[in-house]
mmCIF file of C-alpha atoms in Angstrom:
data_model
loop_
_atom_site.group_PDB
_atom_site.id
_atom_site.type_symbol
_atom_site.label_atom_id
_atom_site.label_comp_id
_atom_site.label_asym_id
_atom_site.label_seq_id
_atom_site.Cartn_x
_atom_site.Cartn_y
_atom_site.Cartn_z
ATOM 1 C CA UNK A 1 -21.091 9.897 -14.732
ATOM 2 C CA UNK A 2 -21.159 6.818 -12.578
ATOM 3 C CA UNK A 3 -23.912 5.518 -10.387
ATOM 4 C CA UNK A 4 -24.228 5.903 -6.590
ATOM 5 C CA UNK A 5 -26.965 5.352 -4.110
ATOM 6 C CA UNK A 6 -29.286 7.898 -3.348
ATOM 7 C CA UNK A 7 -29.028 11.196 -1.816
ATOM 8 C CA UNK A 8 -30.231 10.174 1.342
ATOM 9 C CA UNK A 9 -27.971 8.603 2.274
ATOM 10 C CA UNK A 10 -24.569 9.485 4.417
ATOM 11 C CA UNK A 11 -22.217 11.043 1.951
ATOM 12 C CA UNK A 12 -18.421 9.362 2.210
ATOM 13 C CA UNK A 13 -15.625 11.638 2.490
ATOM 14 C CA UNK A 14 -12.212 9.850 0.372
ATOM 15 C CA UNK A 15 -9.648 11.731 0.901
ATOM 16 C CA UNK A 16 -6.023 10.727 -0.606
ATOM 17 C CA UNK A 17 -6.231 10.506 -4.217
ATOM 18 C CA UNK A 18 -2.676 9.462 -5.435
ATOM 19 C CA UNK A 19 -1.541 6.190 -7.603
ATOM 20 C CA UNK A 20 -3.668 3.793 -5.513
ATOM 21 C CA UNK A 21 -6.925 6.478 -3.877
ATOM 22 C CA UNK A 22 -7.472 7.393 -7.383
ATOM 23 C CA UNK A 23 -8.605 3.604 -8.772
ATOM 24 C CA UNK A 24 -10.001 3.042 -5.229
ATOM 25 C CA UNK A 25 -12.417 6.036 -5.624
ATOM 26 C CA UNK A 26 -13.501 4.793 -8.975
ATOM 27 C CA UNK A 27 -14.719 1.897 -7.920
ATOM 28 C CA UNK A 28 -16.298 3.373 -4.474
ATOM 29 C CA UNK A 29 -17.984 6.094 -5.853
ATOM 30 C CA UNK A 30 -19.893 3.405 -7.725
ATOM 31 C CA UNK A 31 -22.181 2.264 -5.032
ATOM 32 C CA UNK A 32 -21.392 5.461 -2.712
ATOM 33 C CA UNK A 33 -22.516 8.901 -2.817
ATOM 34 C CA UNK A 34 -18.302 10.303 -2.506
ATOM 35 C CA UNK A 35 -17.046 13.593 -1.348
ATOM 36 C CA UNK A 36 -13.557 13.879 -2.666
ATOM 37 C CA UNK A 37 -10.502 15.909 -1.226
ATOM 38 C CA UNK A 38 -6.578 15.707 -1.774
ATOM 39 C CA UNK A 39 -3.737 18.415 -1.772
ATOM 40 C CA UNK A 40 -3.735 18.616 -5.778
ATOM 41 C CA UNK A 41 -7.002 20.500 -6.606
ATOM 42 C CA UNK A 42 -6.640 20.485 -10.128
ATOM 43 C CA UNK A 43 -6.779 15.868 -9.385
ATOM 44 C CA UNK A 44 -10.063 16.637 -7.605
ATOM 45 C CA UNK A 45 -12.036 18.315 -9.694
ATOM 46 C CA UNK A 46 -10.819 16.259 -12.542
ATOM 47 C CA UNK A 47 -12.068 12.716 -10.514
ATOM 48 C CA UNK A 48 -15.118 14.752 -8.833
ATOM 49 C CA UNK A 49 -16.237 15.597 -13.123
ATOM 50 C CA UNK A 50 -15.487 12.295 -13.856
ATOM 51 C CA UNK A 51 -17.458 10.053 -11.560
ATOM 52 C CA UNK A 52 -20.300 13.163 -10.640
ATOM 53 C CA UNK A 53 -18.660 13.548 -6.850
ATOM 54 C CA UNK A 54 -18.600 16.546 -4.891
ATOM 55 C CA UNK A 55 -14.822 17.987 -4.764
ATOM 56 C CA UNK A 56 -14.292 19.681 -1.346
ATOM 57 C CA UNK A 57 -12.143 22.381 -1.388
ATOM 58 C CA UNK A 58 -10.542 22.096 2.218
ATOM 59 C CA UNK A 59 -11.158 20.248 5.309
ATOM 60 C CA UNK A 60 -12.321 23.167 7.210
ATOM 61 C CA UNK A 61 -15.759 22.395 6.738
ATOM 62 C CA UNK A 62 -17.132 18.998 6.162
ATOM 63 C CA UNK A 63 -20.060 18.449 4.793
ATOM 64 C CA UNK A 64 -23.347 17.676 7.746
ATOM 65 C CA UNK A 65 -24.143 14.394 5.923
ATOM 66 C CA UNK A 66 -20.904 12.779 5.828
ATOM 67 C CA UNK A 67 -20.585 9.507 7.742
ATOM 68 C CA UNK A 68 -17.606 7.991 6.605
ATOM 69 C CA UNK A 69 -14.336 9.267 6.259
ATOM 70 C CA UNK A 70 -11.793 6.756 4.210
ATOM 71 C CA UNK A 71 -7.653 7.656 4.019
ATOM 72 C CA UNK A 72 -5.604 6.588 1.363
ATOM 73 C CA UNK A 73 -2.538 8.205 2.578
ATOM 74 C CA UNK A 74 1.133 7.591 2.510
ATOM 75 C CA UNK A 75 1.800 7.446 6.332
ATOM 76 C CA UNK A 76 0.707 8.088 9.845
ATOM 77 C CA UNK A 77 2.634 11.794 9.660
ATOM 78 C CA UNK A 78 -0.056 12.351 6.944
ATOM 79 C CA UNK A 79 -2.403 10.958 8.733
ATOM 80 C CA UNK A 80 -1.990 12.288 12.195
ATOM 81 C CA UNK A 81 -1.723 15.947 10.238
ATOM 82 C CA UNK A 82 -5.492 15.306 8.339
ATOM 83 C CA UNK A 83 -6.782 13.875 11.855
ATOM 84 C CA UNK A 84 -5.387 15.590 14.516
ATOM 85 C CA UNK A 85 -4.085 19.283 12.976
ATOM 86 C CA UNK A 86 -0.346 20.547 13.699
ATOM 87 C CA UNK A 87 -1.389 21.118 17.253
ATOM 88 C CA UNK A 88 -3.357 17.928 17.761
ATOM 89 C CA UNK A 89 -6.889 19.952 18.592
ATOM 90 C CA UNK A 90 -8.416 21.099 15.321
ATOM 91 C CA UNK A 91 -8.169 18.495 12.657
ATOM 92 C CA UNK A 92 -10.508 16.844 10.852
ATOM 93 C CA UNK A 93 -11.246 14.243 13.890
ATOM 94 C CA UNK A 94 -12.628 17.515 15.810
ATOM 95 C CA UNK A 95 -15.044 18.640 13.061
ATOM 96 C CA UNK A 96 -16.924 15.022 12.391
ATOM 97 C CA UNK A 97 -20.472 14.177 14.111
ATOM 98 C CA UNK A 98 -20.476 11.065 16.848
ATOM 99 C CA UNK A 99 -21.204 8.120 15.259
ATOM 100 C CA UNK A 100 -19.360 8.660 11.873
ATOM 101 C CA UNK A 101 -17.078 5.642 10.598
ATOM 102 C CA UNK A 102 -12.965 6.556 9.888
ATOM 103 C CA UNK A 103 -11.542 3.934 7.861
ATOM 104 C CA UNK A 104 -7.576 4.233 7.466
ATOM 105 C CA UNK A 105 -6.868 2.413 4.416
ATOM 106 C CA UNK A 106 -2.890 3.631 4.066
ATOM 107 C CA UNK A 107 -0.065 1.942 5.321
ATOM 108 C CA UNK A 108 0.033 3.363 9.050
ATOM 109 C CA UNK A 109 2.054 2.794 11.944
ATOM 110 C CA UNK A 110 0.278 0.176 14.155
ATOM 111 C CA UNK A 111 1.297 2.354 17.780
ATOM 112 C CA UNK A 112 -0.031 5.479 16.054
ATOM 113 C CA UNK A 113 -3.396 3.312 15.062
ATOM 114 C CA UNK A 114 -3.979 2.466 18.193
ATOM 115 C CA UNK A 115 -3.531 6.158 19.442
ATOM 116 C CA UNK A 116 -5.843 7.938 16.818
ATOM 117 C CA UNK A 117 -8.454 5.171 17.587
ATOM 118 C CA UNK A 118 -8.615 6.057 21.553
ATOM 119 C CA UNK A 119 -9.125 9.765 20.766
ATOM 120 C CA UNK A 120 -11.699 8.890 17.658
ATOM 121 C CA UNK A 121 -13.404 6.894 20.454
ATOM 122 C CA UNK A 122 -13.285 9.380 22.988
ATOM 123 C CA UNK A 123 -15.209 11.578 20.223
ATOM 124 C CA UNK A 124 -17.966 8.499 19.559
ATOM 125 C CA UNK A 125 -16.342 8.071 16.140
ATOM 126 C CA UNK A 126 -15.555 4.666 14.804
ATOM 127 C CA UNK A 127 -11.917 4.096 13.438
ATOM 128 C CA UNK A 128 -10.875 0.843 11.423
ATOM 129 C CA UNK A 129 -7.196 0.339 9.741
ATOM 130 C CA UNK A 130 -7.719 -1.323 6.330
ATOM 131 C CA UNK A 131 -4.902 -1.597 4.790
ATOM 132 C CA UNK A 132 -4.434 -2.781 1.055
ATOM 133 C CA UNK A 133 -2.423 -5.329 -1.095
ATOM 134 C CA UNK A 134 -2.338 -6.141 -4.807
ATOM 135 C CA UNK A 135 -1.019 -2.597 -6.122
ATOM 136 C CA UNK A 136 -2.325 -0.387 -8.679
ATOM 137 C CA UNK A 137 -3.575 -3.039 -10.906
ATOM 138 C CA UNK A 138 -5.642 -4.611 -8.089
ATOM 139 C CA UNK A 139 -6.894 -1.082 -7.654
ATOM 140 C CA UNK A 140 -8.204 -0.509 -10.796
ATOM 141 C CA UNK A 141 -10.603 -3.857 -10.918
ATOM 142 C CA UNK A 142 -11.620 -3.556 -7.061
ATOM 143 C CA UNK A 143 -9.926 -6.867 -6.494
ATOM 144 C CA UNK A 144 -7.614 -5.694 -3.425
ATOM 145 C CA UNK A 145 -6.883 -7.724 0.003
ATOM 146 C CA UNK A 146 -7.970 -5.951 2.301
ATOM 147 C CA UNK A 147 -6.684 -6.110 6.257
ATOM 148 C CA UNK A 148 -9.188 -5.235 8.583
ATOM 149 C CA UNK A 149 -8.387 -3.928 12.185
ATOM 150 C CA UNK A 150 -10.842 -2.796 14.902
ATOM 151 C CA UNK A 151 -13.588 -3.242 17.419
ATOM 152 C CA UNK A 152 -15.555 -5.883 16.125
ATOM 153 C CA UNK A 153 -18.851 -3.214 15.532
ATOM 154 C CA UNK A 154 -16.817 -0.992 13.573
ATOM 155 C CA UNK A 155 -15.450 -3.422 11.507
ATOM 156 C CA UNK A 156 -18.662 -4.768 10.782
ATOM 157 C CA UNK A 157 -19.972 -1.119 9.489
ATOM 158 C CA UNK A 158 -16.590 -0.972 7.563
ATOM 159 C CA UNK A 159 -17.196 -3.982 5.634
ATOM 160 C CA UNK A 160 -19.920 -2.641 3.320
ATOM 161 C CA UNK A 161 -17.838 0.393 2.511
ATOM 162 C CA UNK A 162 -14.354 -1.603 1.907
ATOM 163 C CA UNK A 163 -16.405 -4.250 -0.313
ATOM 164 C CA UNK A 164 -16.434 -2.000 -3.978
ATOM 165 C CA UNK A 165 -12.603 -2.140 -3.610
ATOM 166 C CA UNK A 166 -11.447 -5.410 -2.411
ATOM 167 C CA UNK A 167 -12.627 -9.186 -2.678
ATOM 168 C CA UNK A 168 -10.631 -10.494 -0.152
ATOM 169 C CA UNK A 169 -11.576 -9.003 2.950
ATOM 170 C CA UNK A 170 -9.827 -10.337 6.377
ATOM 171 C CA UNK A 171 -9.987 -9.318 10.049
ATOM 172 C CA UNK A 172 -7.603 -9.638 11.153
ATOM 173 C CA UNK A 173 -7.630 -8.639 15.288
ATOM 174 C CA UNK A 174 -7.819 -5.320 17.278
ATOM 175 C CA UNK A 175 -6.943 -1.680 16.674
ATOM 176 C CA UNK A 176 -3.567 -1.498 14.847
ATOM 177 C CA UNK A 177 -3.531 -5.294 13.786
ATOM 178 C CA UNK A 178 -4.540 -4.634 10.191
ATOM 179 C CA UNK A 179 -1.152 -2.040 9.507
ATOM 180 C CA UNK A 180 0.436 -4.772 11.566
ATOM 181 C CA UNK A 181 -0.803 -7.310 8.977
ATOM 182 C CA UNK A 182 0.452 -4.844 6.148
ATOM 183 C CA UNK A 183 3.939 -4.601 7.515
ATOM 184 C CA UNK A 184 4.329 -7.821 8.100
ATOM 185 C CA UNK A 185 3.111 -9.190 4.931
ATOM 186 C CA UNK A 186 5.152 -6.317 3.175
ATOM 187 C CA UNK A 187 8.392 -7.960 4.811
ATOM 188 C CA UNK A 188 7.667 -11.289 3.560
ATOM 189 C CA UNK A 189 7.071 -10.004 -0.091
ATOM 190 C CA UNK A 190 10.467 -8.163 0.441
ATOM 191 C CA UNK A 191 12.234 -11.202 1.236
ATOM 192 C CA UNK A 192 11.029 -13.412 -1.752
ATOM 193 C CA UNK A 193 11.635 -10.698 -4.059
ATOM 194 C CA UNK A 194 15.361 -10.090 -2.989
ATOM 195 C CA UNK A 195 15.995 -13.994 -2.599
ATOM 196 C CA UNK A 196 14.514 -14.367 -5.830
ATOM 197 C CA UNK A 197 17.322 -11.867 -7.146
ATOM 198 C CA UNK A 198 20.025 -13.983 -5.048
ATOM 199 C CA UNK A 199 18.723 -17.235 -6.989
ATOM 200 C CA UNK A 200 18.737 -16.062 -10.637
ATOM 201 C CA UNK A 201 22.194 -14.373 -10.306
ATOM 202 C CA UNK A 202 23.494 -18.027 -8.871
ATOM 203 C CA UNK A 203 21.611 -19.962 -11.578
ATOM 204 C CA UNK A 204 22.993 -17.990 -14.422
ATOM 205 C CA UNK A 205 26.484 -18.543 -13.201
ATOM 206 C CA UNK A 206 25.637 -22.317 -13.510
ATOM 207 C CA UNK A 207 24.067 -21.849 -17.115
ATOM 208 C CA UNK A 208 20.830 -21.005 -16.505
ATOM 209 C CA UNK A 209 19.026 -18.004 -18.030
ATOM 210 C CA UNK A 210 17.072 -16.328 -15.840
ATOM 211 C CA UNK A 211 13.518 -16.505 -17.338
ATOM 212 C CA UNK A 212 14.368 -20.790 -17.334
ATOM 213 C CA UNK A 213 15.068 -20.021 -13.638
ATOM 214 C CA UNK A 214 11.596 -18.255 -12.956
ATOM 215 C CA UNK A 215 10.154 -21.094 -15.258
ATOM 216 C CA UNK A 216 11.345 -23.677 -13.193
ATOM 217 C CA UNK A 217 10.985 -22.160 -9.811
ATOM 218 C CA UNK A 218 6.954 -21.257 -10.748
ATOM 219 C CA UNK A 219 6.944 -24.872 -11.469
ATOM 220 C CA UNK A 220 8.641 -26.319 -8.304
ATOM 221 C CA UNK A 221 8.301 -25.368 -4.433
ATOM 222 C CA UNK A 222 10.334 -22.450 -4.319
ATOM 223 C CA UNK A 223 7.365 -20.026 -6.147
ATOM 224 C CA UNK A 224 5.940 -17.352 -4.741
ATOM 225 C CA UNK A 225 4.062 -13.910 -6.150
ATOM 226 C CA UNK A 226 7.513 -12.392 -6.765
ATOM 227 C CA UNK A 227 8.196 -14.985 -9.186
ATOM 228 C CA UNK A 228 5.164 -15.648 -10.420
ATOM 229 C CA UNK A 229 4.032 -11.659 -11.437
ATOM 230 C CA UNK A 230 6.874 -9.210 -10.477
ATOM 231 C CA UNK A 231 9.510 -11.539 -12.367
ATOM 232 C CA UNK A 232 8.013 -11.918 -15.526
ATOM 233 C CA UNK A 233 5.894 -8.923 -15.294
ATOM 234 C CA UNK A 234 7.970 -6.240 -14.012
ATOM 235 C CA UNK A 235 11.840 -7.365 -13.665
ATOM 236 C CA UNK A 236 12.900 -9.945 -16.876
ATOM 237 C CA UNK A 237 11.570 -7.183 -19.459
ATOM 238 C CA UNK A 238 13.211 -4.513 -17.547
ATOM 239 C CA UNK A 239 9.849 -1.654 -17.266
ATOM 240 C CA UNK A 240 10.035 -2.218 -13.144
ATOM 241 C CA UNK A 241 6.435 -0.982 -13.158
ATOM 242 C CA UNK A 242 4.784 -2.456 -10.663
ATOM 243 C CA UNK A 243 3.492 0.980 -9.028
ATOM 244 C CA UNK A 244 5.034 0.461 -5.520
ATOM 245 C CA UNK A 245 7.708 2.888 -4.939
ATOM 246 C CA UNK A 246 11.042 1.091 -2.438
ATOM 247 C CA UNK A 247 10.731 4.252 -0.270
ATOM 248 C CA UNK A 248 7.712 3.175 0.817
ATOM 249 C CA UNK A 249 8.697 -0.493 1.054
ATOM 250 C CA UNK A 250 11.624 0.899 3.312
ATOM 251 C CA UNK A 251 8.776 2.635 5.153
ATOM 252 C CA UNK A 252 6.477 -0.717 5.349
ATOM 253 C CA UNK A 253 9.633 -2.635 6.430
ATOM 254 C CA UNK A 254 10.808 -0.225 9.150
ATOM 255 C CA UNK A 255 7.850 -0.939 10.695
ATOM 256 C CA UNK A 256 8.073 -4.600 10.886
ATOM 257 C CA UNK A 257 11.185 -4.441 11.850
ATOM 258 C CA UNK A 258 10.047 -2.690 15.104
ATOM 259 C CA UNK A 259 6.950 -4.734 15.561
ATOM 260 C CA UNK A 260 9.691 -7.576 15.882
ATOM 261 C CA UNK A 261 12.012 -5.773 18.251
ATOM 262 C CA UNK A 262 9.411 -4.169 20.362
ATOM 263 C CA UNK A 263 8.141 -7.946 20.592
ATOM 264 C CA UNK A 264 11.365 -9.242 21.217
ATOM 265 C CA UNK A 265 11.219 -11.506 18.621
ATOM 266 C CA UNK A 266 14.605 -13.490 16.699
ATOM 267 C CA UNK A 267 13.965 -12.861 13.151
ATOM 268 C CA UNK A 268 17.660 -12.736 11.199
ATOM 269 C CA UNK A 269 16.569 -14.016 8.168
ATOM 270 C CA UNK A 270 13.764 -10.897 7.236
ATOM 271 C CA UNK A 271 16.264 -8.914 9.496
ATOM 272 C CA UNK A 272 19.028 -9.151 6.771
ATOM 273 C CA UNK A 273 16.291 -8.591 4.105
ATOM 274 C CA UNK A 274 15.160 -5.102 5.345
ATOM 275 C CA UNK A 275 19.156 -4.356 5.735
ATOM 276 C CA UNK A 276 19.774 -5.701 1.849
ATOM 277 C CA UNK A 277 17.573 -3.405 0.546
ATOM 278 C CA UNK A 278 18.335 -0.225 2.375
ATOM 279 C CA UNK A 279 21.519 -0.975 1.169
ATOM 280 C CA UNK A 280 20.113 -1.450 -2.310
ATOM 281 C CA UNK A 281 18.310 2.277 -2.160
ATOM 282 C CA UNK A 282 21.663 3.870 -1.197
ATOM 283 C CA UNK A 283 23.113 2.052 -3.924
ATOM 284 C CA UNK A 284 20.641 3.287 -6.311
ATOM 285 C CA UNK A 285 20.282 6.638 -4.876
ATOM 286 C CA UNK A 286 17.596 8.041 -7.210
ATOM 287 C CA UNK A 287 13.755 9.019 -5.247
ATOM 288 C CA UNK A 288 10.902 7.303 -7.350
ATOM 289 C CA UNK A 289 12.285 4.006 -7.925
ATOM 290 C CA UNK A 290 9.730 1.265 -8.316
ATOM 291 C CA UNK A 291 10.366 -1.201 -5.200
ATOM 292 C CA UNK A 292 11.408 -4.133 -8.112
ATOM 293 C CA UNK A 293 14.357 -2.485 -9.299
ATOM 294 C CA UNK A 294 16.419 -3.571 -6.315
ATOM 295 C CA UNK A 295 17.015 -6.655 -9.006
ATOM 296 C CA UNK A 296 19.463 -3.733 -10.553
ATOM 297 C CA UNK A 297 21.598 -3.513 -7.472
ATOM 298 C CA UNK A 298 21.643 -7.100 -7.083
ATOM 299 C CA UNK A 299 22.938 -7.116 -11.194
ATOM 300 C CA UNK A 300 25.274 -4.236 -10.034
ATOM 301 C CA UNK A 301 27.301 -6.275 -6.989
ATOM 302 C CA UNK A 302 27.099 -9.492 -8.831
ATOM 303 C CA UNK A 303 28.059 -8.112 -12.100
ATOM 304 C CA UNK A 304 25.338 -10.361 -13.727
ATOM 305 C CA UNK A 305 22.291 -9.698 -16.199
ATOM 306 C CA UNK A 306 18.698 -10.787 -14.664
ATOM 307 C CA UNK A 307 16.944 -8.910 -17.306
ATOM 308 C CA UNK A 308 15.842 -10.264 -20.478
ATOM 309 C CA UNK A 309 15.948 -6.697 -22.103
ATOM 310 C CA UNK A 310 20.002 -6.525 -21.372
ATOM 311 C CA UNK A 311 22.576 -7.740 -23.409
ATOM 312 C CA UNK A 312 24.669 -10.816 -22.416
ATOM 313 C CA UNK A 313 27.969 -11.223 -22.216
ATOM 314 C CA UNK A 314 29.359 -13.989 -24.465
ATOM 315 C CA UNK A 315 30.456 -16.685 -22.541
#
């Protein structure tokens, strides 16, 4: 069993325990005392035995002494459906006492942020976005960056409860600003990974073998966190592992692309990346697919071999 504070005080609800909640948890339930909920049962009572949480059953009825609420969930439909209920009434939003703390910590829509922060305020409830970055493995040693969206009080009582998971913690401007930080950032990462692919497929056609390429490029100007862990860790040797699925890449990129739009901002060059790799997920077809294999449709189109782990053609 690990160690929490004390009974008395508020109990955190954590609801979302997938690929990344599940780490995250571990490492809150540390210093909090954690009520634990998600779809899969069976995954709650496993974690709630594990780290001697409470695993609540349903959302129906929420424990008296809970004054935080933190989502780790895929999207602002799952969100909206925890928060508000199918008829927007008699979710979970309705059944918490004034004055507890909602911290989103999933990648969320920035317009729908905003929305489900006017009606938590309405309610005197608090509501921060917090989105993450630095995947699974960044989950796992509570060494995440963490965006931080909100009125400037709530983010302040956020920041003791968003500490156990991240050591980079930013805020980062209003409601909505922190899943606009996500997105954004998201699109970037995108964009180096898929230029990255561009690069290596040119360089071997001039005689250079990839994992030179990545060599020289993590040497020179042109590095950037796609070459300097995805590459070597997660594309050359082929296990594209890096625990971020391209669906919800696609997602995290969609809504970039209509922060830009709605802001009537030019931006062709991350424009064409979010169109490259929708075209790279039809091209793959298959659900699941870790976000680095679009490096296999680029190896597809350009008939070429990025990955160490594939056989070369004699030249």
């Amino acid at each position: 069993m690990l160690g929490h504070s004390t009974a008395t005080s508020p109990a955190t609800l954590f609801v979302g325990l997938g690929r990344m909640g599940r780490p995250m948890a571990r490492r809150y339930a540390v210093t909090h005392r954690t009520v634990l909920f998600d779809l899969d049962t069976a995954a709650v009572s496993r974690l709630a035995e594990e780290l001697g949480a409470t695993a609540l059953p349903d959302l129906d009825s929420v424990p008296e002494d809970v004054g935080v609420v933190v989502l780790m969930l895929p999207d602002s439909r799952a969100v909206e459906s925890v928060l508000l209920g199918p008829d927007g009434t008699d979710g979970l939003l309705s059944r918490l006492s004034p004055g507890t703390l909602v911290i989103d910590m999933g990648s969320s829509e920035p317009g729908s942020t905003r929305r489900l922060h006017a009606v938590a305020k309405e309610r005197g409830l608090g509501y921060v976005d917090a989105p993450v970055s630095g995947g699974v493995a960044k989950a796992e040693t509570g060494e995440l960056a963490v965006m931080v969206g909100g009125e400037h009080a709530d983010v302040e009582a956020a920041l003791p409860h968003l500490q156990p998971m991240g050591t980079d913690l930013v805020p980062v401007g209003p409601p909505g600003a922190g899943h606009a930080a996500k997105a954004l950032n998201n699109l970037l990462s995108a964009t180096n990974l898929a230029a990255a692919a561009e690069v290596l497929c040119v360089a071997q056609q001039a005689g250079i073998e990839p994992e030179v390429m990545v060599h020289v490029l993590n040497s020179s100007t042109g590095r950037s966190q796609a070459t300097e862990v995805k590459y070597p860790k997660h594309v050359l040797p082929g296990t594209f592992a890096s625990g971020f699925e391209m669906d919800l890449m696609l997602k995290d990129l969609a809504i970039a692309a209509r922060l830009a739009a709605d802001a009537e901002q030019s931006t062709p060059i991350t424009g064409k990346a979010v169109e490259t790799l929708s075209e790279a997920r039809e091209h793959l077809g298959a659900a699941g697919l870790d976000h680095t294999e679009i490096v296999r449709y680029y190896e597809a189109v350009n008939h070429a071999h990025i990955r160490t782990s594939e056989e070369r053609p004699h030249p």
